[in-house]
Short mmCIF file of C-alpha atoms in Angstrom, two decimals:
data_model
loop_
_atom_site.label_atom_id
_atom_site.label_comp_id
_atom_site.label_asym_id
_atom_site.label_seq_id
_atom_site.Cartn_x
_atom_site.Cartn_y
_atom_site.Cartn_z
CA ASP A 114 0.00 0.00 0.00
CA ILE A 115 1.07 3.57 -0.68
CA GLN A 116 1.77 5.54 2.48
CA MET A 117 1.45 9.31 2.72
CA THR A 118 3.28 11.59 5.09
CA GLN A 119 2.69 15.28 5.73
CA SER A 120 4.74 17.94 7.42
CA PRO A 121 4.42 19.74 9.60
CA SER A 122 1.67 18.09 11.64
CA SER A 123 0.62 21.51 12.85
CA LEU A 124 1.60 25.11 12.36
CA SER A 125 0.74 28.51 13.67
CA ALA A 126 1.06 31.57 11.41
CA SER A 127 -0.03 35.18 11.28
CA VAL A 128 -2.72 36.57 9.02
CA GLY A 129 -1.11 37.41 5.69
CA ASP A 130 1.70 34.88 6.07
CA ARG A 131 2.63 32.41 3.36
CA VAL A 132 1.97 28.87 4.56
CA THR A 133 3.48 25.76 3.00
CA ILE A 134 2.62 22.13 3.69
CA THR A 135 4.48 19.21 2.19
CA CYS A 136 3.19 15.75 1.39
CA GLN A 137 5.32 12.77 0.45
CA ALA A 138 4.22 9.48 -1.07
CA SER A 139 6.02 6.20 -0.40
CA GLN A 140 6.21 5.57 -4.14
CA ASP A 141 5.73 7.42 -7.42
CA ILE A 142 2.09 8.49 -7.82
CA SER A 143 2.60 10.82 -10.80
CA ASN A 144 0.18 13.71 -10.20
CA TYR A 145 -2.56 11.58 -8.63
CA LEU A 146 -2.86 13.78 -5.58
CA ASN A 147 -5.60 15.94 -4.10
CA TRP A 148 -5.73 18.41 -1.22
CA TYR A 149 -8.70 18.85 1.13
CA GLN A 150 -9.61 21.37 3.80
CA GLN A 151 -11.58 20.29 6.84
CA LYS A 152 -12.91 22.81 9.32
CA PRO A 153 -13.88 21.64 12.82
CA GLY A 154 -17.15 19.71 12.85
CA LYS A 155 -17.51 19.90 9.07
CA ALA A 156 -17.00 17.56 6.16
CA PRO A 157 -13.82 17.89 4.11
CA LYS A 158 -13.79 20.10 1.03
CA LEU A 159 -11.78 19.47 -2.12
CA LEU A 160 -9.41 22.38 -2.85
CA ILE A 161 -6.82 21.06 -5.31
CA TYR A 162 -7.06 18.08 -7.66
CA ASP A 163 -4.44 16.38 -9.81
CA ALA A 164 -1.72 18.02 -7.69
CA SER A 165 -2.07 21.53 -9.06
CA ASN A 166 -5.58 22.23 -10.35
CA LEU A 167 -7.74 24.60 -8.33
CA GLU A 168 -11.27 23.38 -7.74
CA THR A 169 -13.97 25.74 -9.03
CA GLY A 170 -14.85 28.43 -6.52
CA VAL A 171 -11.72 27.96 -4.38
CA PRO A 172 -9.80 31.20 -3.74
CA SER A 173 -6.65 31.66 -5.76
CA ARG A 174 -4.51 32.04 -2.64
CA PHE A 175 -4.55 28.25 -2.49
CA SER A 176 -2.19 26.37 -4.79
CA GLY A 177 -0.53 23.01 -5.21
CA SER A 178 2.51 21.66 -6.99
CA GLY A 179 4.64 18.59 -7.36
CA SER A 180 4.70 15.19 -9.00
CA GLY A 181 6.14 11.78 -8.37
CA THR A 182 6.61 11.49 -4.62
CA ASP A 183 6.91 15.08 -3.40
CA PHE A 184 4.10 17.60 -3.29
CA THR A 185 3.54 21.06 -1.85
CA PHE A 186 0.39 22.91 -0.82
CA THR A 187 0.59 26.67 -0.34
CA ILE A 188 -1.64 29.36 1.07
CA SER A 189 -0.13 32.57 -0.29
CA SER A 190 -1.70 34.87 2.30
CA LEU A 191 -3.27 33.19 5.31
CA GLN A 192 -6.76 34.40 6.18
CA PRO A 193 -8.70 33.82 9.43
CA GLU A 194 -11.19 31.61 7.58
CA ASP A 195 -8.36 29.27 6.54
CA ILE A 196 -8.12 27.82 10.04
CA ALA A 197 -8.57 24.12 9.38
CA THR A 198 -6.84 20.80 8.98
CA TYR A 199 -5.48 20.10 5.52
CA TYR A 200 -5.13 16.59 4.09
CA CYS A 201 -3.38 15.30 1.02
CA GLN A 202 -4.85 12.20 -0.65
CA GLN A 203 -3.42 9.93 -3.33
CA TYR A 204 -5.43 7.84 -5.78
CA ASP A 205 -3.03 5.63 -7.63
CA ASN A 206 -3.58 2.02 -8.67
CA LEU A 207 -6.91 1.33 -6.96
CA SER A 208 -5.46 2.63 -3.72
CA PHE A 209 -6.84 5.68 -1.97
CA THR A 210 -4.86 6.99 0.97
CA PHE A 211 -4.99 10.20 2.96
CA GLY A 212 -2.10 11.84 4.68
CA PRO A 213 -2.31 12.33 8.45
CA GLY A 214 -3.25 15.99 8.15
CA THR A 215 -1.76 19.37 8.99
CA LYS A 216 -3.59 21.58 11.47
CA VAL A 217 -3.28 25.28 10.66
CA ASP A 218 -4.15 28.01 13.14
CA ILE A 219 -3.57 31.70 13.64
CA LYS A 220 -0.70 32.94 15.77
CA GLU B 731 -27.26 22.02 -5.59
CA VAL B 732 -25.61 18.72 -4.78
CA GLN B 733 -26.85 17.25 -1.51
CA LEU B 734 -25.73 14.07 0.18
CA VAL B 735 -27.50 13.06 3.39
CA GLU B 736 -26.27 10.09 5.39
CA SER B 737 -28.38 8.18 7.87
CA GLY B 738 -28.38 4.92 9.79
CA GLY B 739 -25.59 5.54 12.26
CA GLY B 740 -25.88 4.73 15.93
CA LEU B 741 -24.61 2.64 18.81
CA VAL B 742 -24.00 -1.05 18.13
CA LYS B 743 -22.31 -3.81 20.09
CA PRO B 744 -19.11 -5.46 18.86
CA GLY B 745 -19.97 -8.17 16.38
CA GLY B 746 -23.18 -6.41 15.42
CA SER B 747 -24.39 -5.03 12.11
CA LEU B 748 -25.55 -1.69 10.80
CA ARG B 749 -26.67 -0.38 7.42
CA LEU B 750 -25.82 3.15 6.41
CA SER B 751 -27.70 5.03 3.71
CA CYS B 752 -26.85 8.11 1.70
CA ALA B 753 -29.62 9.97 -0.10
CA ALA B 754 -28.39 11.97 -3.07
CA SER B 755 -30.01 14.89 -4.86
CA GLY B 756 -29.11 17.78 -7.13
CA PHE B 757 -27.17 15.73 -9.68
CA THR B 758 -27.58 12.73 -11.96
CA PHE B 759 -26.75 10.09 -9.38
CA SER B 760 -26.51 7.25 -11.89
CA SER B 761 -23.62 8.98 -13.69
CA TYR B 762 -21.19 9.19 -10.78
CA SER B 763 -19.05 6.85 -8.77
CA MET B 764 -19.71 7.07 -5.05
CA ASN B 765 -17.61 6.44 -1.98
CA TRP B 766 -17.61 5.98 1.77
CA VAL B 767 -14.88 7.67 3.80
CA ARG B 768 -14.68 7.50 7.58
CA GLN B 769 -13.04 9.48 10.36
CA ALA B 770 -12.47 8.07 13.82
CA PRO B 771 -12.97 10.59 16.65
CA GLY B 772 -10.07 13.04 16.67
CA LYS B 773 -8.30 11.16 13.87
CA GLY B 774 -7.67 11.54 10.15
CA LEU B 775 -9.60 10.44 7.11
CA GLU B 776 -9.73 6.84 5.90
CA TRP B 777 -11.18 5.69 2.58
CA VAL B 778 -13.55 2.75 3.13
CA SER B 779 -15.14 1.75 -0.17
CA SER B 780 -16.02 2.90 -3.69
CA ILE B 781 -18.60 1.84 -6.25
CA SER B 782 -18.78 2.81 -9.91
CA SER B 783 -21.84 4.39 -11.47
CA SER B 784 -23.34 1.10 -12.67
CA SER B 785 -21.99 -0.99 -9.78
CA SER B 786 -19.60 -2.75 -12.16
CA TYR B 787 -16.54 -1.88 -10.10
CA ILE B 788 -16.40 -2.11 -6.32
CA TYR B 789 -13.38 -1.60 -4.10
CA TYR B 790 -12.77 -1.92 -0.37
CA ALA B 791 -10.07 -0.95 2.06
CA ASP B 792 -8.28 -3.98 3.51
CA SER B 793 -9.53 -2.97 6.96
CA VAL B 794 -13.17 -3.65 5.99
CA LYS B 795 -12.89 -6.24 3.22
CA GLY B 796 -15.11 -9.23 3.89
CA ARG B 797 -17.14 -7.38 6.53
CA PHE B 798 -18.59 -4.36 4.70
CA THR B 799 -20.63 -4.32 1.49
CA ILE B 800 -21.22 -1.21 -0.60
CA SER B 801 -24.21 -1.01 -2.91
CA ARG B 802 -26.37 1.54 -4.68
CA ASP B 803 -29.86 1.91 -6.08
CA ASN B 804 -29.79 4.35 -8.96
CA ALA B 805 -33.58 4.35 -9.19
CA LYS B 806 -33.73 5.61 -5.62
CA ASN B 807 -30.66 7.90 -5.84
CA SER B 808 -29.24 6.11 -2.85
CA LEU B 809 -25.94 4.66 -1.69
CA TYR B 810 -25.61 2.06 1.04
CA LEU B 811 -22.99 0.50 3.28
CA GLN B 812 -23.84 -2.76 5.00
CA MET B 813 -21.48 -3.20 7.93
CA ASN B 814 -21.21 -6.61 9.60
CA SER B 815 -18.96 -8.02 12.31
CA LEU B 816 -18.38 -4.52 13.64
CA ARG B 817 -15.36 -3.83 15.81
CA ALA B 818 -14.49 -1.03 18.21
CA GLU B 819 -12.03 0.31 15.65
CA ASP B 820 -14.90 0.86 13.20
CA THR B 821 -16.16 3.66 15.45
CA ALA B 822 -16.13 6.76 13.27
CA VAL B 823 -18.11 9.36 11.41
CA TYR B 824 -18.96 7.86 8.03
CA TYR B 825 -19.19 10.23 5.08
CA CYS B 826 -20.54 9.49 1.64
CA ALA B 827 -18.79 11.36 -1.13
CA GLN B 828 -19.32 11.81 -4.84
CA SER B 829 -16.52 11.32 -7.36
CA ARG B 830 -16.62 13.57 -10.41
CA THR B 831 -13.53 11.83 -11.69
CA TYR B 832 -11.54 8.83 -10.51
CA GLY B 833 -10.06 9.37 -7.08
CA ASP B 834 -11.63 12.76 -6.37
CA TYR B 835 -14.14 13.28 -3.57
CA ASP B 836 -15.90 16.38 -4.85
CA TYR B 837 -18.97 16.60 -2.65
CA TRP B 838 -19.45 15.20 0.83
CA GLY B 839 -22.38 14.60 3.10
CA GLN B 840 -22.45 15.80 6.70
CA GLY B 841 -21.60 12.35 8.02
CA THR B 842 -23.25 9.86 10.34
CA LEU B 843 -21.65 8.62 13.56
CA VAL B 844 -21.21 4.91 14.15
CA THR B 845 -20.20 3.87 17.65
CA VAL B 846 -19.21 0.27 18.33
CA SER B 847 -19.18 -0.37 22.05
CA SER B 848 -20.47 -2.85 24.58
#
């Protein structure tokens, strides 16, 4: 099975800061990677699909990049409403695995 | 507007069974693959099972294979998860999610809580 790791597990940043989360797959998954945002008590929401494509309606401050085993998720200017846990998820070869999540809050 | 509404969760004893349902509206249900994803209390997300639009392809996580059965009724716009031989580690909020394309979970329901405890 493909394992996913994320770092950091949590971070605290100021409003307006650039925030970067990394996700690593245990083997090459091409660009078969999505990013989700989950706010407390709510269902997850798809933000980025196929590693770098912004889902319709998602603010442009969110972006993703990477391929193979190493991926990056960026919030260019952190906003108070971005407080959430962010998960990467791979979907290669009939295997669907989420990363452990990165909790983002405001400093 | 896409709506997914799960139901059927509750408290069940270890070894027991439960059937979850997900009522879909706002899209052509029969055209989309559907999924179940769960989240144990305070933990991360875990994919459970997926079913293609016509039920031709069905997949399960190893953790539930042989115990859970996913199914759908396109005439009723409904998705189901039959859960047997439940264990304490199956305790979680269970979400149904639509897949616009392979591997994407584009829309999610609000979830239904399953608690397995004696």
